[in-house]
Short mmCIF file of C-alpha atoms in Angstrom, two decimals:
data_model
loop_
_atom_site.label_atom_id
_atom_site.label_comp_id
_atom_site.label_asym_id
_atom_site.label_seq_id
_atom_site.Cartn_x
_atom_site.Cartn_y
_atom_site.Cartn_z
CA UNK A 1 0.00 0.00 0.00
CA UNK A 2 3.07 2.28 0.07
CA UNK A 3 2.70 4.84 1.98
CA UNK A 4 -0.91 4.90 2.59
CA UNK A 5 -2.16 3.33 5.88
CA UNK A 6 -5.48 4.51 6.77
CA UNK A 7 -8.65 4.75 4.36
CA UNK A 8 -11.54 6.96 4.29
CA UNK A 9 -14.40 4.67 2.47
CA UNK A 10 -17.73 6.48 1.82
CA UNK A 11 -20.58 3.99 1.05
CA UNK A 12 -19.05 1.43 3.53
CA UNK A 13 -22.57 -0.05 4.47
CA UNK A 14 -23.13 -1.13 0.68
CA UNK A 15 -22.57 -4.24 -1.26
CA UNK A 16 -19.18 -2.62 -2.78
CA UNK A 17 -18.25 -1.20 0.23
CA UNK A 18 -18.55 -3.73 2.70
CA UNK A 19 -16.20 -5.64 0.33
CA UNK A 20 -13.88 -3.09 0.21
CA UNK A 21 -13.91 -2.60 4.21
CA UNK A 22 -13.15 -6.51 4.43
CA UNK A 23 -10.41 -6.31 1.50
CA UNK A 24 -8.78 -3.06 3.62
CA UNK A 25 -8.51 -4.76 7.00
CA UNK A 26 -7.17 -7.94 5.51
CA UNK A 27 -4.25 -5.80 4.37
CA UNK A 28 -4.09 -4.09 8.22
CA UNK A 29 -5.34 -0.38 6.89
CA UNK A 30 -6.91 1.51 9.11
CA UNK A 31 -10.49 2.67 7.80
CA UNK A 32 -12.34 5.75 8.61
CA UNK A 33 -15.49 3.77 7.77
CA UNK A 34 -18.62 7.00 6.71
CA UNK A 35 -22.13 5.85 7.47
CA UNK A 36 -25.30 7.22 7.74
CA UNK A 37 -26.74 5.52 10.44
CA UNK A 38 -25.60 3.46 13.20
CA UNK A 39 -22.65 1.55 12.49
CA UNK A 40 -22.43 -2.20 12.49
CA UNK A 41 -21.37 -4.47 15.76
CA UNK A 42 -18.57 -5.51 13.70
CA UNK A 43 -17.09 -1.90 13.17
CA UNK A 44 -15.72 -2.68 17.23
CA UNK A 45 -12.93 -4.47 16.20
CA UNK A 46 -9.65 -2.59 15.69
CA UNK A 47 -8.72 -0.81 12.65
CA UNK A 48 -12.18 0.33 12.08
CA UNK A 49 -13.07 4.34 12.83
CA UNK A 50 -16.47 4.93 12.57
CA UNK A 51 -18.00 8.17 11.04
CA UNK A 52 -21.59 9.18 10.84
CA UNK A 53 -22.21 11.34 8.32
CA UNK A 54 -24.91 11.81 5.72
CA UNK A 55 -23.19 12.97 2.87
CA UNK A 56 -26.36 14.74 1.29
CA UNK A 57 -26.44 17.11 3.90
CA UNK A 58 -23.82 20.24 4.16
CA UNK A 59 -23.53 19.55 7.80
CA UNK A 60 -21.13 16.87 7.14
CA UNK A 61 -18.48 18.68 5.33
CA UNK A 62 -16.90 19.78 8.83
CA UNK A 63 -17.58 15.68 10.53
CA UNK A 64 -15.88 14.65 7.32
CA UNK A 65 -12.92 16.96 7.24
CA UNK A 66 -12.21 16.22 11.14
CA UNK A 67 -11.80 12.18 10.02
CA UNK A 68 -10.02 13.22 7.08
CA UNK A 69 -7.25 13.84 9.52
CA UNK A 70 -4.18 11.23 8.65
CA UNK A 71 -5.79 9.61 5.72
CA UNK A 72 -3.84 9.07 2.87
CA UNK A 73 -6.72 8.15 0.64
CA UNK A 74 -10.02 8.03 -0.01
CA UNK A 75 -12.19 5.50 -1.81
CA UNK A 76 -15.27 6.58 -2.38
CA UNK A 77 -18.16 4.23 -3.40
CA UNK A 78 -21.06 6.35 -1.81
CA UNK A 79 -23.92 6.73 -4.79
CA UNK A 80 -27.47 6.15 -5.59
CA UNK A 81 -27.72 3.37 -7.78
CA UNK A 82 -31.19 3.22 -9.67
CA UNK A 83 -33.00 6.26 -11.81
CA UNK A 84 -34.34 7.99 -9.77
CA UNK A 85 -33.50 11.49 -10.01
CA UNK A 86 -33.86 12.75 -6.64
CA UNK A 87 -32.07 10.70 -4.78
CA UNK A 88 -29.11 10.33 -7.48
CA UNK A 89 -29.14 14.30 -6.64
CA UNK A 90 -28.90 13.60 -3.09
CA UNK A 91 -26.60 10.56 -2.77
CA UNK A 92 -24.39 11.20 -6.11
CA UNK A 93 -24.41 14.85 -6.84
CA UNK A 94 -24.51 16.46 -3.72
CA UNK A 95 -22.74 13.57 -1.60
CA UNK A 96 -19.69 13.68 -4.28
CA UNK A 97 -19.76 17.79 -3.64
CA UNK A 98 -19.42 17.70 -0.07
CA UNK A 99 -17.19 15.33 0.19
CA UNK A 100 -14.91 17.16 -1.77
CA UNK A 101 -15.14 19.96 -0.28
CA UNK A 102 -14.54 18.33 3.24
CA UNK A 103 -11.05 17.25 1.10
CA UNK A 104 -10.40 21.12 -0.13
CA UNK A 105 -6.40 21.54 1.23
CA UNK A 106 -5.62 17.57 2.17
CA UNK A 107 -3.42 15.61 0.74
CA UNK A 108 -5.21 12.50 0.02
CA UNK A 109 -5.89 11.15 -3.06
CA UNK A 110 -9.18 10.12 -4.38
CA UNK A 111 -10.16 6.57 -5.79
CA UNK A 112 -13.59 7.65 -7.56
CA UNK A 113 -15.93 4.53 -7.80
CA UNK A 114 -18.02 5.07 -11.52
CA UNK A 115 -19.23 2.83 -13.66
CA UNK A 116 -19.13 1.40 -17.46
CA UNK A 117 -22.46 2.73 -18.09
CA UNK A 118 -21.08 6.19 -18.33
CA UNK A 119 -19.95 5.32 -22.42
CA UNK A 120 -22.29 6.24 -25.08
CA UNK A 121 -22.90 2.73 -26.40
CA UNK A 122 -25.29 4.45 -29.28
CA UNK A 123 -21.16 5.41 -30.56
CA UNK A 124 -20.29 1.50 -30.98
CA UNK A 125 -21.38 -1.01 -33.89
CA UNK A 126 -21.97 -4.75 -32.76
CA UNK A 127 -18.73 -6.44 -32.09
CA UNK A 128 -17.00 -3.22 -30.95
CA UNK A 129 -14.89 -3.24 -27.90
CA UNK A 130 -15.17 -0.54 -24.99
CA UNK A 131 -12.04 0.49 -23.75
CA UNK A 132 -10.71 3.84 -21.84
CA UNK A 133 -10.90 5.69 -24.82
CA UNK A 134 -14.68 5.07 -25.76
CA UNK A 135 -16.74 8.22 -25.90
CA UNK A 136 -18.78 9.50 -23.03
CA UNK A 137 -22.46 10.35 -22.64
CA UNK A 138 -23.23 14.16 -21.85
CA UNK A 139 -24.92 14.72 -18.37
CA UNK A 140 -27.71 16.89 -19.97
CA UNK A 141 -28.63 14.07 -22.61
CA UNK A 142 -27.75 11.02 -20.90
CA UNK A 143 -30.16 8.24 -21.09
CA UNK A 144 -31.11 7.73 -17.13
CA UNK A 145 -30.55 9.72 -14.05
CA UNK A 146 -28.11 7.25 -12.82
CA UNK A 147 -25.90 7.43 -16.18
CA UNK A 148 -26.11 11.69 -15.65
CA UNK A 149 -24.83 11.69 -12.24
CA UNK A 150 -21.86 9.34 -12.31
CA UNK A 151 -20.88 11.48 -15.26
CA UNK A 152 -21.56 14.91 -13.05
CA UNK A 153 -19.37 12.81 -10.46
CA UNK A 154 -16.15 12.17 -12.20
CA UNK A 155 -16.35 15.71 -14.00
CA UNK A 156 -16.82 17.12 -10.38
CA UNK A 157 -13.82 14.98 -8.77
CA UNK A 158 -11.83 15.92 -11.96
CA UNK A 159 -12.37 19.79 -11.18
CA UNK A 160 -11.13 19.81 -7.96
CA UNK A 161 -7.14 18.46 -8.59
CA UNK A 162 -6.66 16.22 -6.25
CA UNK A 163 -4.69 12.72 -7.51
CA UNK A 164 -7.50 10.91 -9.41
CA UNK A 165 -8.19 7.25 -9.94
CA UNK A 166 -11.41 6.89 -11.39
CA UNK A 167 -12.40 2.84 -12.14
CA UNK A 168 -15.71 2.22 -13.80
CA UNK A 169 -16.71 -1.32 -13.14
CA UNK A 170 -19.04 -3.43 -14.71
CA UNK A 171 -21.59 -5.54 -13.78
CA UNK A 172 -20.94 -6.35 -10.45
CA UNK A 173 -22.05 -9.83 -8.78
CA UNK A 174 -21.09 -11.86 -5.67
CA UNK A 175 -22.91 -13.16 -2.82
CA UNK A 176 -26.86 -11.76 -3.28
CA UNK A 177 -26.38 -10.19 -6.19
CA UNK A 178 -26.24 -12.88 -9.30
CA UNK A 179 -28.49 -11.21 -11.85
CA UNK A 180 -27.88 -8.04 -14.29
CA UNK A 181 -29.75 -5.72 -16.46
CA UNK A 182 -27.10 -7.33 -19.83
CA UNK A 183 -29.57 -10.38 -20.07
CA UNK A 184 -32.87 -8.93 -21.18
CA UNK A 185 -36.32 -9.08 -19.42
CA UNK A 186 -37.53 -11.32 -16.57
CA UNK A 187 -40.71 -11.91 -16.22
CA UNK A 188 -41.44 -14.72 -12.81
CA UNK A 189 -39.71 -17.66 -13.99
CA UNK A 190 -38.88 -16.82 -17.59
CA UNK A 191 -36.41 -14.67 -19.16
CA UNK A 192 -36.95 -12.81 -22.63
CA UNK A 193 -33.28 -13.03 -23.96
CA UNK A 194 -32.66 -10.09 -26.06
CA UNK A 195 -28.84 -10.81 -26.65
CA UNK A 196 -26.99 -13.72 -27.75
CA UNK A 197 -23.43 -13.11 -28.24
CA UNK A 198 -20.54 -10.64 -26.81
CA UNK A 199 -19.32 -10.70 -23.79
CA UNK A 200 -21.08 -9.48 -20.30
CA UNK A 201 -18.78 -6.71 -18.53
CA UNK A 202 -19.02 -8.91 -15.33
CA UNK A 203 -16.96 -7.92 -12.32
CA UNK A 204 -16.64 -10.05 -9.09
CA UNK A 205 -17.50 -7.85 -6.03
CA UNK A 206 -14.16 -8.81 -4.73
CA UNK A 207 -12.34 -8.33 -7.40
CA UNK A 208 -13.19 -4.53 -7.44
CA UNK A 209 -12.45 -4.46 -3.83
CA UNK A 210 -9.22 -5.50 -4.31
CA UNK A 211 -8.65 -3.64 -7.43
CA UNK A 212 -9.75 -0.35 -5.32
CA UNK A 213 -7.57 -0.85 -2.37
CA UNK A 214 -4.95 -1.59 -4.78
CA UNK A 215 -5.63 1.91 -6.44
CA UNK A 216 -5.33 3.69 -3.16
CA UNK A 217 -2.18 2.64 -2.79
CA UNK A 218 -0.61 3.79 -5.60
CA UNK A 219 -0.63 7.50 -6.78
CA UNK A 220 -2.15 8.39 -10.40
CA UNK A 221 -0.75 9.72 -12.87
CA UNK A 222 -2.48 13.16 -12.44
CA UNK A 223 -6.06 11.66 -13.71
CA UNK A 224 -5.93 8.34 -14.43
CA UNK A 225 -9.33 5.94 -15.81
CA UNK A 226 -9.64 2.50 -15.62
CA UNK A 227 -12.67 -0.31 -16.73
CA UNK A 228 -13.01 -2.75 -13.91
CA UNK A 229 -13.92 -6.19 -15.64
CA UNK A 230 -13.19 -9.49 -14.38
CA UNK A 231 -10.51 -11.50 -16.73
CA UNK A 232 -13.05 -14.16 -17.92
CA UNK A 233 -15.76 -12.78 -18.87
CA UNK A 234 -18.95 -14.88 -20.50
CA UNK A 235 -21.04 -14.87 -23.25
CA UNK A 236 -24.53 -14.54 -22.26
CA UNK A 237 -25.13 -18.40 -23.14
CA UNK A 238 -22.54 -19.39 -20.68
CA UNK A 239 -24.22 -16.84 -17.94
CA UNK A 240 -27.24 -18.56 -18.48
CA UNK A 241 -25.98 -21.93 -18.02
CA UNK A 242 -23.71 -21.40 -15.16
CA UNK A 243 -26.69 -19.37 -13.31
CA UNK A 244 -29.38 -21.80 -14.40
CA UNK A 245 -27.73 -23.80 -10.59
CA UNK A 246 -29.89 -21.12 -8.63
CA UNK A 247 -32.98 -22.60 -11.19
CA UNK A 248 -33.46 -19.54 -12.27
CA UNK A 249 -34.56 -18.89 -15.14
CA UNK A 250 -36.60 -21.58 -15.48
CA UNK A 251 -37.35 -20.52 -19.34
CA UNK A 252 -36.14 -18.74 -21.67
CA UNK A 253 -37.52 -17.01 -24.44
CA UNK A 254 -35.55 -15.35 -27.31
CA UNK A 255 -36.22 -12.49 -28.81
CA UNK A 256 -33.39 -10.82 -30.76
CA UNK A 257 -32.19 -7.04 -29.64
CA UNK A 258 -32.01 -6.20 -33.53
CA UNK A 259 -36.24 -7.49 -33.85
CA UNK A 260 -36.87 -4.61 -30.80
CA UNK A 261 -34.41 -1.85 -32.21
CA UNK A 262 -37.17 -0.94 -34.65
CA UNK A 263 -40.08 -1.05 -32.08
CA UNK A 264 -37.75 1.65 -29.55
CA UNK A 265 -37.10 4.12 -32.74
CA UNK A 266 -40.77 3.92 -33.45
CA UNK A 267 -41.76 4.93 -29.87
CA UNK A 268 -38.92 7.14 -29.51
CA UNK A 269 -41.48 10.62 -29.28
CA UNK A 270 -42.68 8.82 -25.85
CA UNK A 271 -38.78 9.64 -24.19
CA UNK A 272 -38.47 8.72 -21.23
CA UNK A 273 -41.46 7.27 -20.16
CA UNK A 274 -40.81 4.11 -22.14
CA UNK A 275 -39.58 1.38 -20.56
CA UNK A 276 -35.47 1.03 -20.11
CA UNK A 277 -34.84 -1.70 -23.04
CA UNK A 278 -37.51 0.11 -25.46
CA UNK A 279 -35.50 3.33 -25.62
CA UNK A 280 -32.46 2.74 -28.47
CA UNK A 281 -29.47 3.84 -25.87
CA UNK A 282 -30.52 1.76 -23.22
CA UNK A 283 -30.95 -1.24 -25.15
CA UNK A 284 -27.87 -0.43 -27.24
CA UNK A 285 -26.15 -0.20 -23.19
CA UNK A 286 -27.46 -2.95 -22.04
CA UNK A 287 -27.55 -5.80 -25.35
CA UNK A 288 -25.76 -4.85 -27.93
CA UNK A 289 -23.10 -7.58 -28.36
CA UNK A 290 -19.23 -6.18 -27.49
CA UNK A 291 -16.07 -7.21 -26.37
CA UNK A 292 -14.33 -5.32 -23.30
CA UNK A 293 -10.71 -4.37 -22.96
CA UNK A 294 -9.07 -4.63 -19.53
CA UNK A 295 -5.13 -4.53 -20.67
CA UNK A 296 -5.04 -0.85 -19.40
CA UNK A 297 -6.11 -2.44 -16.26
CA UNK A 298 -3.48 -5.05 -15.64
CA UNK A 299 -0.85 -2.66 -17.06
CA UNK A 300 -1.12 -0.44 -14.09
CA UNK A 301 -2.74 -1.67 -11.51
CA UNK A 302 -1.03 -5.61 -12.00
CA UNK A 303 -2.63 -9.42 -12.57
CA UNK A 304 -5.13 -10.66 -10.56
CA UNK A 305 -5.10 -14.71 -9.32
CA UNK A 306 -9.39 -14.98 -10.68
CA UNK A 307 -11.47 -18.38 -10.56
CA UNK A 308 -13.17 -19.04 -13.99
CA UNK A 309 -16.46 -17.62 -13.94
CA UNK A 310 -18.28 -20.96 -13.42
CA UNK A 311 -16.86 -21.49 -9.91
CA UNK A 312 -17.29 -17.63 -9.02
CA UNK A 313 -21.03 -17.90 -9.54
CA UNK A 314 -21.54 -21.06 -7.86
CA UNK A 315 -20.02 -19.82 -5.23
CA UNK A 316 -22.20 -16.80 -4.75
CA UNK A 317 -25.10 -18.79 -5.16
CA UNK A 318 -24.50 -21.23 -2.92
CA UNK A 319 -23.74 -18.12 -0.35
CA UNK A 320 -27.00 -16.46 -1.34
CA UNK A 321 -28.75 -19.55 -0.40
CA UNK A 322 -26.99 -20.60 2.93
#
């Protein structure tokens, strides 16, 4: 970790964050762990500093500065993750602004937690690979409230000079969480399969952990962006199969992405009120077949030792179910 020994971790209550919490104290950092609420029994052992904050509100600029005190870095994984456009304001926009400002003067560097759904996948053809270099949505145009304020995130985190990492994971599973949006439409026990080929932009939940811890550790290169994707990364066929353990889905039915593409341009005057996979950019997001690039990855943040994909899922299903 160099010369980093204590964390601050916003989000630390959340499925990434708990994982990155376990990840840190496995490595014997000290964590300034930010919560809203009351923290967890398990924050009594050593190593972890609790700090109640609610990063919406202004009032915790000054809580947050005062733990800010000896950290070296800050991971921060605090965000709203579904649509809706209040609380992405509260949790994303305004979280991400007060935070920073709680950082204006320290030294610490920031590891930025985004996401791969920030690239505008209406840019790409079928078989196209995402990498670094893709081309971004714009906040004012983006295709969901979720996609708008990551992007308002990073451009805010970028403004504001400190060292930068920011790491845009894919879809991340692990222990209750198994599914993703890449697969199409469930419906009970079946599954309308839009997509057949390309690969999914999986990312093990403790693979990112590790990957972010990693990050903290090591100072960017001014800004520096990275795609979090696991090594092996299935085809949606193989997803199905190796998920199919959980017996879920129990059918599927195919319908082809490029059969609906007409449908969404058709109802494109209805905007947003549409559902997600009949608007063209979030199917295009979500199905269109593509390959992902994660050499950027291994060049600067090293290898990772991964299970195939088979064994990762089992795993987290048989977890889920215990």
């Amino acid at each position: 970790m160099g010369d980093v020994t204590r964390l601050l971790l916003t989000g630390a209550t959340g499925f990434v964050g708990r994982a990155v919490l376990a990840q840190a104290r496995a490595q014997g950092l000290e964590v300034v762990a930010v919560t809203r609420g009351t923290p967890p029994a398990a924050w009594t052992e050593a190593g972890v500093i609790p700090c109640c904050a609610d990063l919406a509100d202004p009032a915790a600029i000054p809580v947050l500065r005062a733990a800010l005190r000896g950290v070296g870095a800050v991971i921060h994984c605090a965000a709203h993750l579904g649509s809706d456009e209040g609380a992405v304001t509260a949790a994303t926009t305004l979280g991400t602004r007060h935070l920073l400002a709680a950082m204006a003067g320290q030294s610490a560097r920031l590891v930025l937690v985004s996401s791969i759904a920030v690239y505008d996948y209406t840019k790409l053809a079928p078989g196209g690979t995402v990498t670094e270099a893709t081309p971004l949505e714009q906040p004012d145009t983006a295709r969901d409230a979720y996609v708008a304020g990551k992007l308002r995130q990073e451009a805010m985190c970028r403004d504001a000079g400190h060292p930068l990492w920011i790491l845009r994971p894919g879809a991340i599973f692990g222990e209750g969480r198994t599914w993703n949006a890449h697969l199409g439409v469930s419906l009970g026990p079946l599954l309308i399969a839009m997509g057949q080929g390309g690969e999914l932009p999986l990312a093990h939940v403790d693979h990112v952990a590790r990957r972010l811890v990693r990050a903290a550790g090591i100072a960017p290169q001014g800004v520096e962006v990275l795609n979090l994707v696991d090594a092996d990364r299935p085809d949606r066929a193989r997803f199905l199969r190796a998920h199919r353990l959980s017996g879920w889905p129990r059918l599927v039915l195919p319908l082809p992405w490029p059969v609906v593409l007409p449908v969404a341009r058709l109802l494109a005057p209805l905007g947003p009120r549409l559902p997600g996979l009949l608007r063209e950019a979030v199917l295009r997001a979500r199905i269109l077949p593509l390959r992902y690039d994660a050499r950027a990855l291994v060049r600067r943040l090293g290898p990772l030792d991964q299970p195939r994909f088979e064994a990762l899922m089992a795993a987290a299903l048989k977890e889920g179910a215990a």
